[in-house]
Amino acid sequence: MNRLFVLLLGICFLLTGCVKQQILEKITLATVCAYDEAPNDQIELTIAAPMFEPGKSGSVTNKLYSKVGYTSRNILQSMNLRLNRPIHPGKISVALYGKELAAKGVADEMEVSSRDAQSSRKKYMAVVDGKAKELLQAKFSSNEEKGMFLFNLLDTNARTGLVPVQNLHEFEYSYMGKGMDPFLPLLQLQNEQVLISGIALFKDDKYVRSLNEKQMRVMKLLLEDAKHGTLEAKLDNGSNIAVVNVGSKVNYRVGKDSKGPKVAISLTLNGEILESKGMLYPSQEKRTIKDRFETDLVATGTELIQLFKKEGIDPLGLGDIVRSKTRNWNEEEWKQKYRTLDVKLNVKVNFPETGIRK
Amino acid sequence: MNTLWERYNMKSTEPSRYTISPYLVFVLILTMQFGPEYITMSNKPIQLAGQDAWISVILCGISFHIVIWVMYRILDRNGTDLIHIHERFFGKWAGGALNLIFIAYFLLHACFQMRLFIEIIQVWLFPDLETWALALALLLLVYYIVAGGFRVIVGICMFSLLRYFALFTLIFTAEYFHFSNLSPVMDHSLHEIIKASKQFTFPYLGVETLLFCYTFIKTPKKSQKWTHLSNVVITVFYLMIVSVSLLLFKPEQLSTEMWEQLTKNKFVHFPFIERFEYIGAASQILWVIPVICFCLWASSRMVKLMFTVKQLTVLPILLMVVFAAVCLIQGRSRMDAIQTMLSEFGFYMIYGYIPFLYIVDVVRMKARRSI
């Protein structure tokens, strides 16, 4: 019995060699893919496959492969017919969507990566102003792989910049959750350069409209507590002031009156004056600078909220906040009330420090 | 009469070299209760009770404390395990039939656990892996452990405590917590919360193993506090798991997930491991193996006592039965059917059969005393 046992155990160890192998040198690990609309409800999938030149270390070029089809997995399979190393989609960390496709809905493409066990849930997504394929075709990164370039662009700007944090999980969260709508960063191609030009707003999974850069800054402040990013304002006397955000806090209060719920948003921003053009001693003018920033932020913020209410979208997740404060919250009822919801925005700006000068 | 029971309670009926210390019951029950079912447990209750699912976890935990108390009353009074109690209460034939039902239950449970693990490996790691190959390798391991006896199984339970390191990775998901998901508290009716509690009985199952290994505890009476402690620890762990599910996902999102606990591993990222889900999925073996080993040990012991054969001759036959069954279970829908079957059986066993036994026991005592 014992001898048989050892024999069988030995066979088991040998059997591990039969598992399908995926050797790094023999597969194509793409990091970015782009989805575009194609006629007849088809999609056009573009993959930027990195090419490593033998002998030259550090130099990476991209080769684009694109194909039209109904399902992305089938497209990948038929792309393999043209490749010496089959594509492995597990490493894709940026997914780009063309504006036209985004307007039709991205839920189907998103579902692919949520279903796949090998796909990442922290994958970045972005909408491209125009065709996503054209953006990938541009030579925007000189010595970096395009996928890594885009990943770092989105990652650093979300973590330490002006872009609100959003990834596949968070997108799905606000898409599926009741009383909120998702958003994504909007990418644009200008003179062969990629830039994040604003925010693409979604109703359910369909792209509705975009916000510009200034609105994006305020939206970030309203969405999350941030510790980075600068703000700029022009005073009445013509001087320009730039302020770095050293810590902002946003707080949502839900109240109730006869008509229904009302929301009061209070935003407290601690800033440090970085630049004051045309003003020698900004510390003496703190009061006016503070007022200026407060009115600016309130104006842009109120404008944003009005816009959301008009479009019937809820990227701030006000519905979810009200849900968490009311018993027997009803989504249908809320949707009717949302357009006439009473939202108040209070902004308080403090300047504890003014750099190392007065 | 009383002194007789006390004599039984003082010492186990098994030779002392086969018995374990009472505190090891904590490890044993912890491992048996915390089976691999935990990877899917938060989905259904959250669909029923939403943000109040954590109340259901506590309710279910409390009810299990009562069940544990009842079990110890039965066992302490009779001073032997359920196999003998069955024969004592219901006679040789009816008792034997009841034992057969438990043999079937344990074997089915072992099949389910093994197929679940193989399914996870097939879905998350190697889609082209043959079921029989992995089942064969695992069952060889199980044979090796079970042949070593009860103390070796407890040793494996001890070893499997390593798995709690994998649970600490839940901290990585904290970045995406939405605390508004927990309020408003008590927005669901009591009926819904209790319905959700019923869903939790399956992951809590495992205390019934005590009914079969009672005689292997050195001083059985002293082990009750350890069983209760294990149940408290399980409640805390389950509370943690369900809360993370609530904070991380919307219920609508959860309803599309198959194994939400494994999906949480997708948020874990180490500089040296890009994809933690591989380790998370593979580490399920630490959840599965001790339970399978105990199931086969208990069922082979029951066969041994009922038909007076050697345990080691029964064991390979039972392993072959499990092997065949595991190979025959194909696809998710069959697994779901088996899971509902097991959880229904477990539910009625815990809340129906064990209290019933207790009543029978009390009535028997009263009847005897009156004579």
XYZ file of C-alpha atoms in Angstrom:
729
model
C 0.000 0.000 0.000
C 2.754 2.367 1.012
C 4.762 1.719 -2.126
C 1.684 2.340 -4.257
C 1.053 5.546 -2.380
C 4.555 6.871 -3.003
C 4.302 5.884 -6.654
C 1.014 7.699 -7.142
C 2.320 10.763 -5.323
C 5.351 10.782 -7.596
C 3.107 10.623 -10.659
C 1.100 13.569 -9.317
C 4.228 15.690 -9.123
C 5.164 14.784 -12.676
C 1.663 15.632 -13.869
C 2.200 19.308 -13.042
C 4.236 19.534 -16.233
C 1.083 18.958 -18.259
C -0.461 22.324 -17.313
C -0.699 24.858 -20.120
C 2.284 27.163 -19.965
C 2.452 30.825 -20.811
C 6.017 31.938 -21.203
C 6.583 35.668 -21.197
C 8.736 35.655 -24.331
C 6.107 33.756 -26.252
C 3.080 35.952 -25.663
C 2.178 39.530 -26.438
C 1.357 41.414 -23.263
C -0.651 44.433 -24.275
C -1.308 47.126 -21.668
C -3.782 49.296 -23.555
C -6.766 48.560 -25.704
C -9.181 50.884 -27.452
C -12.796 50.316 -28.323
C -14.519 52.174 -31.133
C -17.845 52.022 -32.763
C -18.216 50.144 -36.019
C -21.252 49.740 -38.300
C -23.911 47.069 -37.612
C -23.545 47.104 -33.833
C -19.995 45.887 -34.140
C -16.994 47.193 -32.270
C -13.517 47.966 -33.453
C -10.869 46.817 -31.045
C -7.358 48.195 -31.238
C -4.471 46.727 -29.286
C -1.097 48.397 -28.929
C 1.319 45.522 -28.712
C 4.722 46.439 -27.309
C 7.680 45.497 -29.469
C 11.053 45.077 -27.840
C 13.961 45.479 -30.170
C 16.572 42.824 -29.581
C 19.970 44.181 -28.671
C 18.741 47.625 -27.750
C 17.703 47.585 -24.147
C 15.057 50.018 -23.060
C 13.722 50.845 -26.478
C 10.096 49.898 -26.938
C 7.896 50.569 -29.881
C 4.258 49.831 -30.329
C 2.573 48.090 -33.151
C -1.152 48.550 -33.511
C -3.511 45.797 -34.418
C -7.138 46.581 -34.960
C -10.054 44.576 -36.127
C -13.828 44.866 -36.359
C -16.106 42.258 -34.854
C -18.982 41.585 -32.525
C -17.217 40.348 -29.415
C -13.857 41.505 -28.175
C -12.669 37.994 -27.314
C -13.320 36.797 -30.846
C -11.491 39.822 -32.227
C -8.471 38.994 -30.071
C -8.582 35.429 -31.316
C -8.622 36.464 -34.948
C -5.854 39.001 -34.300
C -3.692 36.092 -33.235
C -3.807 34.887 -36.823
C -1.563 37.832 -37.671
C 0.770 37.598 -34.701
C 3.786 35.459 -34.026
C 3.055 35.632 -30.303
C -0.557 35.312 -29.171
C -2.097 38.215 -27.309
C -2.691 37.780 -23.613
C -5.302 40.239 -22.336
C -4.558 39.787 -18.618
C -2.239 42.763 -18.316
C -4.454 45.351 -19.987
C -4.530 48.219 -17.503
C -6.014 51.022 -19.606
C -9.181 50.745 -21.669
C -10.065 53.613 -23.975
C -13.515 54.180 -25.398
C -14.291 56.269 -28.440
C -16.844 58.986 -27.823
C -19.391 57.500 -30.203
C -19.194 54.082 -28.623
C -19.411 55.628 -25.156
C -22.608 57.413 -26.191
C -24.122 54.036 -27.042
C -23.066 52.492 -23.743
C -19.951 50.830 -22.392
C -21.599 48.235 -20.135
C -21.038 45.368 -22.559
C -17.327 46.034 -22.929
C -16.996 46.519 -19.182
C -18.718 43.218 -18.522
C -15.987 41.368 -20.426
C -13.326 42.469 -17.999
C -15.484 41.939 -14.921
C -16.188 38.387 -16.012
C -12.620 37.450 -16.838
C -10.790 35.974 -13.860
C -7.475 37.253 -15.187
C -8.511 40.826 -15.727
C -7.706 43.551 -13.213
C -10.391 45.352 -11.288
C -8.240 48.431 -10.836
C -8.001 48.951 -14.571
C -8.216 52.580 -15.668
C -10.839 53.571 -18.171
C -11.097 56.759 -20.211
C -13.226 58.250 -22.929
C -11.471 59.648 -25.975
C -12.740 62.806 -27.623
C -12.931 61.429 -31.154
C -11.825 57.973 -32.165
C -9.839 55.974 -29.657
C -7.927 54.249 -32.425
C -6.655 57.567 -33.768
C -5.373 58.507 -30.343
C -3.383 55.294 -30.131
C -1.990 55.858 -33.613
C -0.454 59.171 -32.608
C 3.181 59.224 -31.529
C 2.554 60.838 -28.155
C 5.132 58.989 -26.127
C 8.649 59.219 -27.409
C 10.484 56.533 -25.486
C 7.842 54.859 -23.417
C 5.387 52.148 -24.220
C 2.058 53.759 -25.087
C 0.083 51.693 -22.631
C 2.411 52.462 -19.747
C 2.433 56.134 -20.741
C -1.348 56.325 -20.602
C -1.460 54.316 -17.390
C 1.003 56.633 -15.678
C -0.768 59.678 -17.074
C -4.085 58.607 -15.572
C -2.570 57.208 -12.407
C -0.472 60.200 -11.385
C -3.143 62.710 -12.310
C -5.739 60.873 -10.285
C -3.490 60.370 -7.295
C -1.727 63.698 -7.117
C -3.469 65.886 -9.637
C -6.807 67.318 -10.587
C -8.574 64.246 -11.915
C -11.123 62.500 -9.684
C -10.166 58.891 -8.998
C -12.064 56.417 -11.111
C -11.337 52.868 -12.229
C -13.214 49.819 -13.422
C -14.465 48.905 -9.950
C -15.605 52.393 -9.066
C -17.228 52.819 -12.455
C -19.154 49.603 -12.040
C -20.011 50.577 -8.476
C -21.659 53.836 -9.470
C -23.158 52.346 -12.623
C -24.875 49.505 -10.798
C -25.567 51.308 -7.544
C -28.813 53.193 -7.170
C -28.869 56.971 -6.990
C -25.570 57.637 -8.684
C -24.011 57.818 -12.116
C -20.457 57.149 -13.213
C -17.935 59.412 -14.905
C -14.593 58.912 -16.590
C -11.662 61.119 -17.519
C -11.817 62.515 -21.032
C -8.696 62.285 -23.173
C -7.961 64.494 -26.131
C -5.326 64.513 -28.810
C -3.788 67.917 -29.483
C -0.813 68.245 -31.835
C 0.197 64.618 -31.326
C -0.013 65.078 -27.557
C -2.432 63.351 -25.264
C -3.999 65.382 -22.513
C -6.755 64.913 -19.999
C -9.125 67.626 -21.101
C -11.913 67.085 -18.641
C -14.522 64.672 -17.382
C -16.938 62.595 -19.414
C -20.278 62.300 -17.630
C -22.440 59.229 -17.993
C -26.104 58.524 -17.590
C -26.191 54.852 -16.626
C -23.502 53.543 -18.960
C -24.048 56.081 -21.725
C -21.880 59.122 -22.276
C -23.922 62.316 -22.040
C -21.675 65.333 -21.959
C -18.297 66.541 -20.837
C -16.909 68.975 -18.294
C -13.968 71.234 -18.921
C -10.805 71.393 -16.887
C -11.988 74.088 -14.487
C -15.195 72.225 -13.720
C -13.184 69.038 -13.246
C -11.124 70.678 -10.486
C -14.222 71.697 -8.584
C -15.810 68.305 -9.138
C -12.787 66.617 -7.625
C -13.107 68.825 -4.554
C -16.787 67.943 -4.257
C -16.187 64.206 -4.662
C -13.304 63.452 -2.371
C -11.051 64.904 0.286
C -8.000 66.038 -1.657
C -4.543 67.083 -0.553
C -3.135 68.296 -3.839
C -3.907 70.415 -6.857
C -3.738 74.156 -7.368
C -6.445 76.723 -7.886
C -6.210 80.105 -9.549
C -8.260 83.247 -9.289
C -8.126 86.771 -10.645
C -8.729 89.581 -8.205
C -10.615 92.763 -9.068
C -7.417 94.794 -9.132
C -6.042 92.579 -11.893
C -3.607 90.485 -9.886
C -3.575 86.731 -10.300
C -3.298 84.438 -7.306
C -2.405 80.762 -7.357
C -3.152 78.635 -4.333
C -2.104 75.073 -3.610
C -4.596 72.864 -1.860
C -3.049 71.401 1.281
C -6.174 69.677 2.479
C -9.819 69.988 1.550
C -12.756 68.367 3.251
C -16.180 67.908 1.807
C -19.210 67.110 3.890
C -22.752 66.293 2.819
C -25.678 67.020 5.125
C -29.144 65.786 4.360
C -32.007 67.757 5.768
C -35.720 67.573 5.278
C -38.491 70.062 4.699
C -42.102 69.873 3.618
C -41.234 69.246 -0.036
C -38.770 66.476 0.600
C -35.058 66.063 1.213
C -32.533 68.844 0.772
C -28.792 68.576 0.637
C -26.240 70.972 2.042
C -22.674 70.529 0.840
C -19.965 72.189 2.840
C -16.475 72.353 1.438
C -13.560 73.500 3.566
C -10.322 74.138 1.778
C -6.993 74.874 3.407
C -4.705 76.547 0.942
C -1.255 77.968 0.768
C -0.649 80.987 -1.431
C 2.006 80.046 -3.955
C 2.026 82.836 -6.448
C 0.724 86.365 -6.356
C 1.210 88.278 -9.516
C 0.833 92.002 -9.097
C 0.627 91.945 -5.324
C 3.587 92.324 -3.012
C 2.125 91.386 0.350
C -0.700 88.923 -0.195
C -0.865 88.248 3.544
C -2.394 91.713 4.026
C -5.060 91.023 1.450
C -6.044 87.621 2.781
C -9.620 88.683 3.278
C -10.182 89.712 -0.356
C -8.324 86.690 -1.745
C -10.379 84.387 0.450
C -13.644 86.010 -0.654
C -12.622 85.762 -4.285
C -11.849 82.055 -4.070
C -15.008 81.351 -2.132
C -17.279 83.122 -4.623
C -15.447 81.475 -7.524
C -15.794 77.994 -6.083
C -19.436 78.527 -5.124
C -20.218 79.859 -8.604
C -18.566 76.955 -10.434
C -19.930 74.400 -8.006
C -23.497 75.675 -8.221
C -23.223 75.794 -11.968
C -22.081 72.155 -11.936
C -24.924 71.039 -9.714
C -27.449 72.892 -11.868
C -26.018 71.162 -14.904
C -26.273 67.732 -13.269
C -29.859 68.391 -12.269
C -30.765 69.606 -15.746
C -29.293 66.514 -17.385
C -30.806 64.252 -14.738
C -27.427 62.713 -13.926
C -25.903 62.254 -10.517
C -22.118 61.867 -10.633
C -21.800 63.207 -7.079
C -23.993 60.360 -5.858
C -26.427 62.639 -4.045
C -29.088 59.958 -4.364
C -26.892 57.466 -2.551
C -26.150 59.975 0.193
C -29.842 60.696 0.681
C -30.538 56.937 0.618
C -28.121 56.398 3.460
C -29.983 58.969 5.543
C -33.619 58.101 4.771
C -35.677 55.041 5.535
C -37.498 53.308 2.690
C -35.719 55.266 0.012
C -37.236 54.729 -3.398
C -35.271 55.204 -6.598
C -38.222 56.097 -8.851
C -39.492 58.683 -6.402
C -36.018 60.116 -6.071
C -35.545 60.472 -9.821
C -38.670 62.606 -10.015
C -37.558 64.791 -7.143
C -33.955 65.099 -8.280
C -34.487 67.809 -10.889
C -35.998 70.151 -8.333
C -33.787 69.114 -5.427
C -32.656 71.862 -3.108
C -28.844 71.729 -3.007
C -26.875 74.342 -1.102
C -23.154 74.743 -1.456
C -21.073 76.414 1.239
C -17.396 76.978 0.665
C -14.887 78.057 3.261
C -11.339 78.814 2.220
C -8.559 79.288 4.783
C -5.016 80.413 4.243
C -3.005 79.349 7.255
C 0.306 79.911 5.461
C 1.612 82.027 2.587
C 4.819 80.245 1.683
C 8.100 81.534 3.114
C 7.378 85.164 2.311
C 4.925 87.586 3.740
C -27.485 6.964 38.218
C -25.920 10.363 38.510
C -22.570 9.012 39.527
C -22.507 6.800 36.470
C -22.858 9.776 34.140
C -20.246 11.674 36.020
C -17.868 8.784 35.675
C -18.475 8.892 31.957
C -17.872 12.595 31.833
C -14.626 12.543 33.679
C -12.667 10.676 31.058
C -13.006 9.821 27.414
C -13.903 6.272 26.445
C -11.102 6.072 23.900
C -7.544 5.074 24.809
C -5.726 8.213 25.898
C -3.151 7.985 23.097
C -5.937 8.704 20.592
C -7.441 11.652 22.455
C -6.832 15.372 22.234
C -6.676 18.073 24.886
C -9.885 20.088 25.364
C -8.344 23.333 24.119
C -7.650 21.705 20.755
C -11.409 21.512 20.278
C -11.173 25.246 19.632
C -8.872 24.660 16.669
C -10.936 21.736 15.414
C -14.317 23.458 15.548
C -12.876 26.687 14.158
C -11.549 24.841 11.126
C -14.724 22.821 10.627
C -17.043 25.802 10.915
C -14.944 28.118 8.785
C -15.192 26.008 5.673
C -14.729 27.228 2.105
C -18.408 28.207 1.922
C -17.356 31.586 3.254
C -16.279 32.673 -0.227
C -19.888 32.938 -1.373
C -21.666 33.559 1.885
C -22.263 37.317 1.811
C -24.087 37.453 -1.510
C -27.477 35.918 -0.741
C -28.011 37.488 2.712
C -27.107 40.913 1.353
C -29.668 40.478 -1.412
C -32.247 39.760 1.289
C -31.301 42.121 4.082
C -29.074 44.682 2.368
C -27.045 46.769 4.796
C -28.578 44.942 7.763
C -26.925 41.640 6.828
C -24.415 42.091 9.633
C -27.241 41.828 12.157
C -28.122 38.471 10.629
C -24.531 37.279 11.159
C -24.800 38.066 14.863
C -28.262 36.501 15.161
C -27.067 33.326 13.505
C -23.992 33.263 15.747
C -26.154 33.543 18.873
C -28.436 30.770 17.690
C -25.399 28.554 17.212
C -24.344 29.211 20.804
C -27.681 27.812 21.908
C -27.256 24.805 19.623
C -23.782 24.164 21.030
C -25.194 24.309 24.549
C -27.928 21.838 23.627
C -25.398 19.521 21.988
C -23.237 19.459 25.091
C -26.258 18.710 27.272
C -27.031 15.655 25.150
C -23.435 14.500 24.906
C -22.487 15.135 28.524
C -25.494 13.284 29.815
C -24.901 10.229 27.665
C -21.144 10.417 27.773
C -20.706 9.070 24.287
C -20.886 10.189 20.688
C -23.900 10.415 18.427
C -23.247 7.037 16.792
C -23.861 5.275 20.091
C -26.586 7.683 21.176
C -28.543 6.812 18.051
C -28.450 3.125 18.873
C -29.219 3.786 22.515
C -32.221 5.992 21.737
C -33.730 4.384 18.684
C -32.530 0.829 18.763
C -30.153 -0.971 16.459
C -32.090 -0.673 13.206
C -33.545 2.825 13.383
C -30.327 4.109 14.944
C -28.320 2.432 12.211
C -30.496 4.036 9.564
C -29.906 7.446 11.128
C -26.180 6.761 11.139
C -26.392 5.863 7.454
C -28.000 9.238 6.745
C -25.085 10.947 8.471
C -22.589 8.858 6.511
C -24.267 10.023 3.300
C -24.260 13.612 4.553
C -20.553 13.566 5.357
C -19.651 11.941 2.064
C -21.731 14.426 0.104
C -20.163 17.246 2.077
C -16.698 15.956 1.248
C -17.626 15.711 -2.442
C -19.000 19.219 -2.414
C -15.923 20.701 -0.761
C -13.572 18.936 -3.103
C -15.515 19.813 -6.229
C -15.747 23.433 -5.059
C -11.997 23.652 -4.672
C -11.389 22.058 -8.066
C -13.941 24.391 -9.617
C -12.176 27.424 -8.155
C -8.852 26.208 -9.514
C -10.426 25.600 -12.899
C -12.087 29.000 -13.083
C -9.313 31.123 -11.610
C -6.098 29.370 -12.541
C -6.205 26.532 -15.032
C -9.368 26.284 -17.127
C -8.053 23.242 -18.937
C -7.321 21.240 -15.796
C -8.987 17.824 -15.665
C -11.210 17.294 -12.649
C -10.077 13.752 -12.011
C -6.368 14.601 -11.978
C -6.637 17.114 -9.166
C -9.223 14.992 -7.332
C -6.869 12.032 -7.408
C -3.970 14.054 -6.042
C -6.091 15.562 -3.282
C -7.667 12.268 -2.276
C -4.252 10.676 -1.961
C -3.360 13.436 0.441
C -6.619 12.872 2.299
C -5.916 9.161 2.573
C -2.490 9.889 3.981
C -3.918 12.219 6.621
C -6.974 10.185 7.601
C -4.955 6.975 7.820
C -2.884 8.740 10.450
C -5.904 8.945 12.726
C -7.857 11.623 14.492
C -4.892 13.355 16.076
C -3.255 13.846 12.696
C -6.462 15.475 11.430
C -6.379 17.893 14.360
C -2.744 18.553 13.506
C -3.764 19.430 9.954
C -6.439 21.746 11.381
C -3.708 23.433 13.406
C -1.561 23.776 10.295
C -4.458 25.234 8.342
C -4.606 28.171 10.780
C -1.986 29.672 8.468
C -4.879 30.616 6.208
C -5.849 33.559 8.392
C -2.892 35.423 6.950
C -4.772 35.436 3.649
C -7.684 37.170 5.372
C -5.471 40.046 6.456
C -5.168 41.061 2.828
C -8.720 42.386 3.134
C -7.069 45.541 4.439
C -6.047 46.329 0.851
C -9.659 46.883 -0.095
C -9.991 49.695 2.483
C -9.123 52.242 -0.200
C -12.499 51.624 -1.835
C -14.734 51.530 1.230
C -17.979 53.480 1.083
C -19.210 53.854 4.632
C -22.563 55.220 3.527
C -23.397 51.647 2.490
C -23.918 50.686 6.127
C -26.689 53.162 6.867
C -29.589 53.461 7.468
C -29.449 50.724 10.080
C -32.501 48.472 10.478
C -34.095 49.581 7.228
C -35.258 46.026 6.628
C -38.023 44.189 8.416
C -37.242 41.605 11.069
C -38.628 38.972 8.756
C -36.045 39.803 6.087
C -33.228 39.836 8.608
C -34.202 36.410 9.935
C -34.482 35.091 6.391
C -30.946 36.327 5.799
C -29.835 34.627 9.014
C -31.131 31.358 7.639
C -28.764 31.813 4.689
C -25.878 32.083 7.122
C -26.472 28.668 8.698
C -24.542 26.967 5.906
C -21.261 28.800 6.506
C -21.743 28.386 10.271
C -22.216 24.624 9.938
C -19.465 22.474 11.348
C -20.291 22.290 15.040
C -22.061 19.006 14.313
C -18.613 17.424 13.938
C -18.460 17.543 17.719
C -21.203 14.919 17.895
C -18.867 12.439 16.248
C -15.529 13.181 17.885
C -16.817 13.725 21.406
C -15.220 10.558 22.730
C -11.840 11.650 21.394
C -11.602 14.587 23.762
C -9.610 13.835 26.886
C -11.940 15.600 29.314
C -14.977 16.291 27.149
C -16.855 18.409 29.652
C -14.067 20.964 29.787
C -14.181 21.517 26.048
C -17.520 23.339 25.981
C -16.030 26.766 26.615
C -13.582 26.221 23.757
C -16.402 25.403 21.355
C -18.228 28.544 22.412
C -15.029 30.547 21.974
C -14.597 29.145 18.492
C -18.126 30.229 17.636
C -17.390 33.744 18.917
C -14.232 33.946 16.797
C -16.153 32.699 13.750
C -18.816 35.333 14.311
C -16.149 38.046 14.404
C -14.529 36.764 11.216
C -17.852 36.494 9.411
C -18.825 39.934 10.581
C -15.594 41.241 9.122
C -16.121 39.465 5.805
C -19.741 40.567 5.433
C -18.919 44.154 6.395
C -16.155 44.331 3.821
C -18.573 43.015 1.195
C -21.053 45.694 2.182
C -18.517 48.496 2.202
C -16.880 47.487 -1.037
C -19.772 46.543 -3.283
C -23.274 47.660 -4.042
C -25.804 44.823 -3.593
C -26.565 45.049 -7.313
C -22.879 44.497 -8.035
C -22.695 41.561 -5.636
C -25.609 39.847 -7.317
C -23.462 39.405 -10.426
C -20.471 38.017 -8.534
C -19.931 34.310 -8.157
C -17.320 34.228 -5.383
C -17.180 37.748 -4.014
C -14.542 36.811 -1.455
C -12.149 35.822 -4.225
C -12.992 38.946 -6.197
C -11.792 40.965 -3.208
C -8.351 39.508 -3.831
C -8.276 41.491 -7.054
C -7.702 44.623 -5.001
C -4.609 43.222 -3.333
C -1.387 44.309 -4.866
C 2.130 43.668 -3.625
C 5.258 44.922 -5.347
C 6.356 41.324 -5.754
C 2.963 39.804 -6.596
C 1.005 41.497 -9.321
C -2.003 39.198 -9.010
C -2.812 38.052 -5.526
C -5.936 36.220 -6.664
C -3.763 33.287 -7.725
C -2.568 32.873 -4.164
C -6.033 33.621 -2.816
C -7.623 30.941 -4.972
C -4.909 28.372 -4.332
C -4.941 29.020 -0.577
C -8.495 27.694 -0.465
C -6.866 24.293 -0.079
C -6.205 25.176 3.554
C -9.939 25.639 4.018
C -10.909 22.506 2.152
C -8.501 19.737 3.150
C -9.203 19.609 6.923
C -12.955 19.507 6.338
C -12.693 16.710 3.761
C -10.392 14.772 6.066
C -12.791 15.039 8.970
C -15.779 14.080 6.827
C -14.047 10.927 5.622
C -12.748 10.081 9.063
C -16.212 10.448 10.596
C -17.962 8.448 7.882
C -15.382 5.670 7.871
C -15.557 5.485 11.668
C -19.323 5.169 11.515
C -19.049 2.336 8.973
C -16.446 0.688 11.189
C -18.684 0.784 14.263
C -21.812 -0.276 12.425
C -20.430 -3.184 10.450
C -17.436 -4.051 12.674
C -14.816 -3.785 9.952
C -11.419 -2.135 10.063
C -11.425 1.620 9.437
C -8.478 1.351 7.051
C -10.271 -1.139 4.823
C -13.365 1.060 4.609
C -11.458 4.237 3.917
C -10.188 3.416 0.383
C -13.692 2.331 -0.628
C -15.208 5.591 0.611
C -12.432 7.544 -1.097
C -13.253 5.819 -4.349
C -16.934 6.699 -3.915
C -15.983 10.341 -3.345
C -13.623 10.269 -6.305
C -16.319 8.927 -8.629
C -18.879 11.433 -7.361
C -16.493 14.365 -7.727
C -15.779 13.395 -11.321
C -19.494 13.127 -12.049
C -20.432 16.574 -10.728
C -20.126 18.877 -13.717
C -20.908 22.544 -13.928
C -22.138 25.325 -11.720
C -25.849 24.404 -11.667
C -25.189 20.943 -10.177
C -22.963 22.535 -7.554
C -25.721 24.977 -6.689
C -28.183 22.126 -6.336
C -25.849 20.242 -4.003
C -25.213 23.369 -1.988
C -28.936 23.990 -1.450
C -29.386 20.333 -0.529
C -26.571 20.443 2.011
C -27.651 23.746 3.495
C -31.254 22.549 3.825
C -30.104 19.349 5.499
C -27.753 21.300 7.743
C -30.446 23.763 8.686
C -32.905 21.077 9.744
C -30.189 19.105 11.476
C -29.064 22.088 13.553
C -32.415 23.626 14.391
C -34.648 20.554 14.113
C -32.841 17.339 14.770
C -30.508 18.398 17.589
C -33.303 20.005 19.671
C -35.401 16.904 18.920
C -32.636 14.682 20.284
C -32.475 16.873 23.360
C -36.205 16.471 23.970
C -35.955 12.704 23.481
C -33.086 12.680 25.944
C -35.014 14.675 28.541
C -38.092 12.494 28.133
C -35.993 9.349 28.489
C -34.464 10.675 31.684
C -37.838 11.643 33.120
C -39.278 8.257 32.198
C -36.417 6.415 33.851
C -36.589 8.460 36.996
C -40.308 7.876 37.361
C -39.649 4.127 37.149
